Coordinates of C-alpha atoms in Angstrom, one line a residue:
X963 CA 9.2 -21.1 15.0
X964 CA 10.0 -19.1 11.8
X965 CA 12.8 -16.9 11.7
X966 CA 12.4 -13.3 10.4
X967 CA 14.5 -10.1 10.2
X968 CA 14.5 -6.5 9.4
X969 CA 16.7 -5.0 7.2
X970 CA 16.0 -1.6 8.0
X971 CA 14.5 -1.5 11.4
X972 CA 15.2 2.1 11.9
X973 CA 13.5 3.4 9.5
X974 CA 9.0 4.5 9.8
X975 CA 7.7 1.2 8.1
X976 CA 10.6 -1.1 9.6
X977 CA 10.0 0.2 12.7
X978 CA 6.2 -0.4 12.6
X979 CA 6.5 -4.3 11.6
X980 CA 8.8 -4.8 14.4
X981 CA 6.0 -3.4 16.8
X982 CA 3.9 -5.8 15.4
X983 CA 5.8 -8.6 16.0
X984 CA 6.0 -8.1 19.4
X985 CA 3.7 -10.3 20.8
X986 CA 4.0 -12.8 18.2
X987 CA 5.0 -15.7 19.7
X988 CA 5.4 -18.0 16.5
X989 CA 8.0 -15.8 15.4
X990 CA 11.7 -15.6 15.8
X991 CA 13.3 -11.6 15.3
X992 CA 16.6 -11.8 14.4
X993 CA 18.5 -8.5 15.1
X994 CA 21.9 -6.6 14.2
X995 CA 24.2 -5.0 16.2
X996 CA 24.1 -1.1 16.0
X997 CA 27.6 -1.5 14.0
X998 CA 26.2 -3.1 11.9
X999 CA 23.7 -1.6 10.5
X1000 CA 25.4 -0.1 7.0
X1001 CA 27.7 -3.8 7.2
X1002 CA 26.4 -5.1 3.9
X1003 CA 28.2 -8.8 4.6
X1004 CA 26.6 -8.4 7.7
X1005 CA 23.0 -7.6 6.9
X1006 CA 23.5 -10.5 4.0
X1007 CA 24.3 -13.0 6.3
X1008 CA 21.4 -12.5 8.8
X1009 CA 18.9 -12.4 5.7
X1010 CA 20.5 -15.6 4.6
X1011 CA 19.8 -16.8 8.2
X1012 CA 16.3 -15.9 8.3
X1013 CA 13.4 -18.2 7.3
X1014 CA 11.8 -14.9 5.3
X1015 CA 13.0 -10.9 5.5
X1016 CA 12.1 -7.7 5.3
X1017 CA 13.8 -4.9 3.6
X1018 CA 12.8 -1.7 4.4
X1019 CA 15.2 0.5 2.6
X1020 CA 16.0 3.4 0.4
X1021 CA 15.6 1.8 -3.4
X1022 CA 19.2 2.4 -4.0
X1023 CA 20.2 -0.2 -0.9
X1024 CA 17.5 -2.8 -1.6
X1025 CA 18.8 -3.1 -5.0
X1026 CA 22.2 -3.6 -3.9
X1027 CA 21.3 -6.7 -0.9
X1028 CA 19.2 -8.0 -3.8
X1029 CA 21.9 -8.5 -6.3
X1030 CA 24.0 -10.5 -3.7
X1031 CA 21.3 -12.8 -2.4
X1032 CA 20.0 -16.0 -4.0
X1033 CA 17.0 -16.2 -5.6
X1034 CA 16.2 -19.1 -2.8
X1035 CA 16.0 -16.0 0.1
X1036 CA 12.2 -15.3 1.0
X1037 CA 12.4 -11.3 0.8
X1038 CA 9.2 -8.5 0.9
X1039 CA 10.6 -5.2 -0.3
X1040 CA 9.1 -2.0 1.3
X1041 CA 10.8 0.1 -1.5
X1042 CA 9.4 1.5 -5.0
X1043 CA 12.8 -0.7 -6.2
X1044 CA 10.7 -4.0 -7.1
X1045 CA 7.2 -3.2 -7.9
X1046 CA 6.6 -3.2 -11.5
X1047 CA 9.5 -6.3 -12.2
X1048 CA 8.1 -9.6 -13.6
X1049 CA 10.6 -11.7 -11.3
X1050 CA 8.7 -9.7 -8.5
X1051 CA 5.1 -10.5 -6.9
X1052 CA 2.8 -7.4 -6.4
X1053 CA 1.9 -7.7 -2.9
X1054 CA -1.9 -6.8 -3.0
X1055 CA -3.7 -10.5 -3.1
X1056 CA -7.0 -8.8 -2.7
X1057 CA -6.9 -8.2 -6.3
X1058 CA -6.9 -12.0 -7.5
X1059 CA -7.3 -15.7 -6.8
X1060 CA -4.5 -15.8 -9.0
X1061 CA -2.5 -13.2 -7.1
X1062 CA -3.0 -14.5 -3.5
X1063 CA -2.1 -17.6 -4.7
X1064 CA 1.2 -16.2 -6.3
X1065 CA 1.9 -14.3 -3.1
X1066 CA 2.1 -17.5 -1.1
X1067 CA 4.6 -18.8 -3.2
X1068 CA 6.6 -16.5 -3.5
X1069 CA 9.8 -15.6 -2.7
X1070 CA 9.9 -12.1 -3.7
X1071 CA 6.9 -10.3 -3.1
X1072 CA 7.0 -5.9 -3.3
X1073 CA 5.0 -4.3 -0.8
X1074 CA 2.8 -2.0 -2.5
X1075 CA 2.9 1.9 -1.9
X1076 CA 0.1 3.2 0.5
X1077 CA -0.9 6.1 -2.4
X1078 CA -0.8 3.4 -5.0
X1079 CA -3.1 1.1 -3.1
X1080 CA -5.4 3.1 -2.6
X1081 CA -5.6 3.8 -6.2
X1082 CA -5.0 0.3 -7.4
X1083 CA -8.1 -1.0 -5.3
X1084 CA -10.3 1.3 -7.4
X1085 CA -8.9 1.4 -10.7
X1086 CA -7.9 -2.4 -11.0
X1087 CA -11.7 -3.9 -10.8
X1088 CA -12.7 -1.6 -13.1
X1089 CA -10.5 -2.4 -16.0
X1090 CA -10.8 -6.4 -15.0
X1091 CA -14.7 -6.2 -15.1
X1092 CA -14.6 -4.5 -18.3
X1093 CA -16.5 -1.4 -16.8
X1094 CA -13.9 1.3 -18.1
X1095 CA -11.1 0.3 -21.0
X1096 CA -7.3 0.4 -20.1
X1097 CA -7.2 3.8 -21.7
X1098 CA -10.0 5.4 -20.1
X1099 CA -8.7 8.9 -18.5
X1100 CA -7.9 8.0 -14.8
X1101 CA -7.5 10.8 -12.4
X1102 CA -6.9 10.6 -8.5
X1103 CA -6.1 12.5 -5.9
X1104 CA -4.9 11.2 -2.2
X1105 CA -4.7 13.0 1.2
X1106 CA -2.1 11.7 3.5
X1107 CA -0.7 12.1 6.9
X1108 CA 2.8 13.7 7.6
X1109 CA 3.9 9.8 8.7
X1110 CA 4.2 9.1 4.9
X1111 CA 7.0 10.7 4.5
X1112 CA 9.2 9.0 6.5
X1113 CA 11.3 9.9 9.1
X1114 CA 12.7 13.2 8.0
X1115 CA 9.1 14.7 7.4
X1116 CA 7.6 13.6 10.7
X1117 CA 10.5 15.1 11.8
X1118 CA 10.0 18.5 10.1
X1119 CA 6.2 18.6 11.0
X1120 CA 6.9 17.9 14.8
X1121 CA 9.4 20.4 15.1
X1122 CA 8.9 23.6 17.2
X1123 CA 10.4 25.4 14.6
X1124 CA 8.2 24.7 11.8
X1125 CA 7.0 26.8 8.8
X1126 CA 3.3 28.5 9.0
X1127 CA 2.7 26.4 5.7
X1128 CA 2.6 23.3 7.7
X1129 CA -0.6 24.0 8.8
X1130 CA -2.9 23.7 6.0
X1131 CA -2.7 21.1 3.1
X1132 CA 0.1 21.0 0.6
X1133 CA -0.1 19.2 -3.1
X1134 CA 3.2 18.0 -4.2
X1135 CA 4.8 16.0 -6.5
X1136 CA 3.3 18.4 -9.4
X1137 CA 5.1 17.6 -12.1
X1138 CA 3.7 14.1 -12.6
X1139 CA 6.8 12.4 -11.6
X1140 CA 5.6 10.5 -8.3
X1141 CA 7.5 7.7 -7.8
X1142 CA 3.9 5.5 -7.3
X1143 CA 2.9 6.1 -10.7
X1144 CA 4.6 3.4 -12.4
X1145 CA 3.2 0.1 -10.4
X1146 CA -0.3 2.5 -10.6
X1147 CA -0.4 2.0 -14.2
X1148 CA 0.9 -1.4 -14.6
X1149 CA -0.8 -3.1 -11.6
X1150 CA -4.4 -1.3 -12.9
X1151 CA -3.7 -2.6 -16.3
X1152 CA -3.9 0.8 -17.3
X1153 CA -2.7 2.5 -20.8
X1154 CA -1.7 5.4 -19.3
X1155 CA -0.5 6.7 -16.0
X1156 CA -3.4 8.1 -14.2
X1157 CA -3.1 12.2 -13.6
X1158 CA -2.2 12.0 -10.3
X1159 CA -2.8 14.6 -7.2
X1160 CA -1.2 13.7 -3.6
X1161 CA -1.3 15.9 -1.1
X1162 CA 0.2 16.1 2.4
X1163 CA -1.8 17.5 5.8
X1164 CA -0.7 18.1 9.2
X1165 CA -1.9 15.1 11.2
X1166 CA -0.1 12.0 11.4
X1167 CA -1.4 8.7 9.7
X1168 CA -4.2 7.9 7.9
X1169 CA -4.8 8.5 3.7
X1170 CA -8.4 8.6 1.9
X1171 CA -7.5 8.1 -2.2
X1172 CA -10.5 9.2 -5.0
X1173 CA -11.3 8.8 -7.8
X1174 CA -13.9 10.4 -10.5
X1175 CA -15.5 9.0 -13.2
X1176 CA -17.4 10.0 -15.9
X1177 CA -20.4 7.7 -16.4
X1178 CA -20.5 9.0 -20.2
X1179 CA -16.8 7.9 -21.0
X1180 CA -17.4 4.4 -19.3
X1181 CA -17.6 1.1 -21.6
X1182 CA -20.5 0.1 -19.9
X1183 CA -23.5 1.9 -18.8
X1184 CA -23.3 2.1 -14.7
X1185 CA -25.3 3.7 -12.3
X1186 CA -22.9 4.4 -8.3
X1187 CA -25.3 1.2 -7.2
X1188 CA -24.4 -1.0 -10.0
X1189 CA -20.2 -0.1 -9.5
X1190 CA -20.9 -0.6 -6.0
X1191 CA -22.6 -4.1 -6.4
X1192 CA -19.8 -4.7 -8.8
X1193 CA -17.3 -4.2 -6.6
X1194 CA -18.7 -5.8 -3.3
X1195 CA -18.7 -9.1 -5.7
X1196 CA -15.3 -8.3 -6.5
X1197 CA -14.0 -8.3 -2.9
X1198 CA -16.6 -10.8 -1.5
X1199 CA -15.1 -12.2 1.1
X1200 CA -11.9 -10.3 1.9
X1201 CA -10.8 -9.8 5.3
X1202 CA -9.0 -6.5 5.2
X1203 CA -11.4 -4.8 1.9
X1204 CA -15.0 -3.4 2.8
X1205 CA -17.4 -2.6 0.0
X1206 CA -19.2 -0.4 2.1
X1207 CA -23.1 -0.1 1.5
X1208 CA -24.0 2.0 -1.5
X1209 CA -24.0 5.7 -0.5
X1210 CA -22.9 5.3 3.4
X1211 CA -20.9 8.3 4.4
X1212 CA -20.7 9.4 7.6
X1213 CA -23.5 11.1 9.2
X1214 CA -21.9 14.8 8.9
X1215 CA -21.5 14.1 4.8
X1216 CA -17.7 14.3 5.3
X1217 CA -15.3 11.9 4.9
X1218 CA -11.6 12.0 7.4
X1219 CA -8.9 10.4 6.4
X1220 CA -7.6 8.8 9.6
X1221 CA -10.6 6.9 11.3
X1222 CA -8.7 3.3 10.0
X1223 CA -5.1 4.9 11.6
X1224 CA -3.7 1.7 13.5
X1225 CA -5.4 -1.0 11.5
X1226 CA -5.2 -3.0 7.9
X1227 CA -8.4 -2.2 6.8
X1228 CA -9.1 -0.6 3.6
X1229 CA -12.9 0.7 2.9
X1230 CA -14.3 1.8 -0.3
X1231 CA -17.0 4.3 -0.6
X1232 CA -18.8 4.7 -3.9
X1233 CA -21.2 7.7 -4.5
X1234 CA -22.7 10.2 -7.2
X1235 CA -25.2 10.2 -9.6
X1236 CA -26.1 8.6 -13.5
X1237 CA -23.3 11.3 -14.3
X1238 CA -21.0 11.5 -12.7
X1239 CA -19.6 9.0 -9.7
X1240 CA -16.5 8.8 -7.0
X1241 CA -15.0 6.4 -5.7
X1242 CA -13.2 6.7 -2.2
X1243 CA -10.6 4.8 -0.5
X1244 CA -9.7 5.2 3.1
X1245 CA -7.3 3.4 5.1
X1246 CA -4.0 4.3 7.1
X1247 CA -0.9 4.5 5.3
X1248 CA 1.2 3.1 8.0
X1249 CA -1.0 -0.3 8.1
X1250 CA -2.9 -1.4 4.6
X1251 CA -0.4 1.5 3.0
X1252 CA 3.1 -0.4 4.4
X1253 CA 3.6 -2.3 7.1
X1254 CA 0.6 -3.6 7.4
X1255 CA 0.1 -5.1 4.2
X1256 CA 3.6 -6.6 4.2
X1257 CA 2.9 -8.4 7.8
X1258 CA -0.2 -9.7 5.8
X1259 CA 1.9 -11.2 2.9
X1260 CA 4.5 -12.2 5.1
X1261 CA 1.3 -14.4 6.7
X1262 CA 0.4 -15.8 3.4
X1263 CA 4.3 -17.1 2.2
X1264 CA 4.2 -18.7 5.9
X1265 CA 1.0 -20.4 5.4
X1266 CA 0.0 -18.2 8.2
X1267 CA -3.9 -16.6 8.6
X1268 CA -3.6 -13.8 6.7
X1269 CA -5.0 -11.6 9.9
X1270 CA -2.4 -12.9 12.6
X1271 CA -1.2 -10.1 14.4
X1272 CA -3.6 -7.7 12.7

């Protein structure tokens, strides 16, 4: 029986992986005492205890456990803190051979961030497979739930108090600054950071990601059925990625952006014309977005089916 811990079980994603390890029988949980929380020889020691461990902290805090623990200590970080670090594995194995591979060996993997997986899953195949160059002129946006912002905006959206502007939509982030960006470029293989659109909405989990293209600017000549036989070879085989038939939207023409709340799928949607063609992502930013995904590499370094307890 492996042990595992959670540095930062308090906290949205830290909380979700320790309701998914509840009925895991092949799994050990260490825990802290409520004292402890903040004890930093504390936390260290039950890491260093710990067959593999979690750290679902502010970036400031990961960084500091990190520097004190040896390089030996199995970690996933839930934080922006690791992402784009070449001692660091990207935790999306979806994207590679390679990549799984390097996952499973690990002993640092970064959790990706849910708005930057969404993106990643469509921008990465299309500058491995050639189909549009690193500098091509990415743009995304990404509709989330209220539960991405943690604690204190679930908080502030559930209160009785709340602001009218709560109800609708809001863009944020204008300026181009979003802490995603960063791993966005770099994991894509991108020249350039993608101009980048994510907006919040008053339900709870759940995120659809798109992104538009311009057939015209594209290195190859693609039609939405030859992107989306592209990509279905791409992810043949995946357990948690669905290519989903070319053109399949849901019988209204609309597409919601928490039908995958509560589970690790991801789906991709590809539509358009000769022109001018999206590409969707949909999944829920509490599973394939955080702790999800990190429950799924966790299974990989373990040896573990990628899918237990998912």
């Amino acid at each position: 029986m492996k042990k595992v811990f959670i540095d930062g079980s308090a906290g949205t994603t830290g909380l979700k992986i320790f309701e998914r390890f509840q009925n895991r029988a092949d799994l050990e949980l260490l825990t802290i005492p409520e004292a402890d929380r903040k004890n930093l020889d504390a936390r260290i020691a039950k890491v260093c205890e710990a067959d593999i461990s979690f750290l679902c902290l502010p970036d400031a805090a990961s960084r500091e456990i990190c520097e004190q623990l040896p390089q030996t200590v199995r970690l996933l970080d839930t934080s922006t803190a690791h992402r784009t670090l070449p001692d660091w594995v990207y935790g999306l194995p979806e994207l590679s051979k390679e990549r799984r591979a390097a996952v499973a060996a690990a002993n640092r993997v970064a959790v990706p961030g849910c708005h930057a997986t969404g993106f990643i899953t469509l921008a990465a195949p299309l500058v491995s497979m050639g189909i549009a160059a690193p500098d091509y002129p990415f743009t995304a946006h990404s509709v989330t739930g209220y539960s991405g912002g943690g604690k204190s905006m679930i908080a502030a959206y559930e209160a009785d108090d709340r602001p009218n502007t709560y109800d609708s939509p809001r863009q944020y982030a204008l300026g181009q600054k979003h802490k995603h960006l960063p791993e966005m470029q770099e994991i894509a293989g991108l020249a350039y950071p993608p101009v980048f659109n994510p907006i919040v909405a008053d339900y709870f989990s759940g995120m659809v990601v798109t992104v538009p293209l311009h057939t015209r600017l594209l290195q190859k000549p693609m039609t939405p059925e030859d992107v989306t036989k592209a990509f279905a070879d791409y992810y043949g085989g995946q357990r948690f990625i669905h290519v989903m038939p070319y053109g399949q939207l849901p019988e209204d023409g609309t597409m919601d952006a928490n039908s995958l709340a509560g589970t690790n799928d991801l789906e991709i949607y590809i539509v358009g014309t000769a022109e001018q063609i999206v590409l969707i992502s949909r999944f829920d930013n509490l599973g394939k977005g955080a702790s999800g995904a990190a429950v799924q590499c966790m299974n990989l370094m373990l040896g573990l089916p990628e899918d237990t307890g998912l």
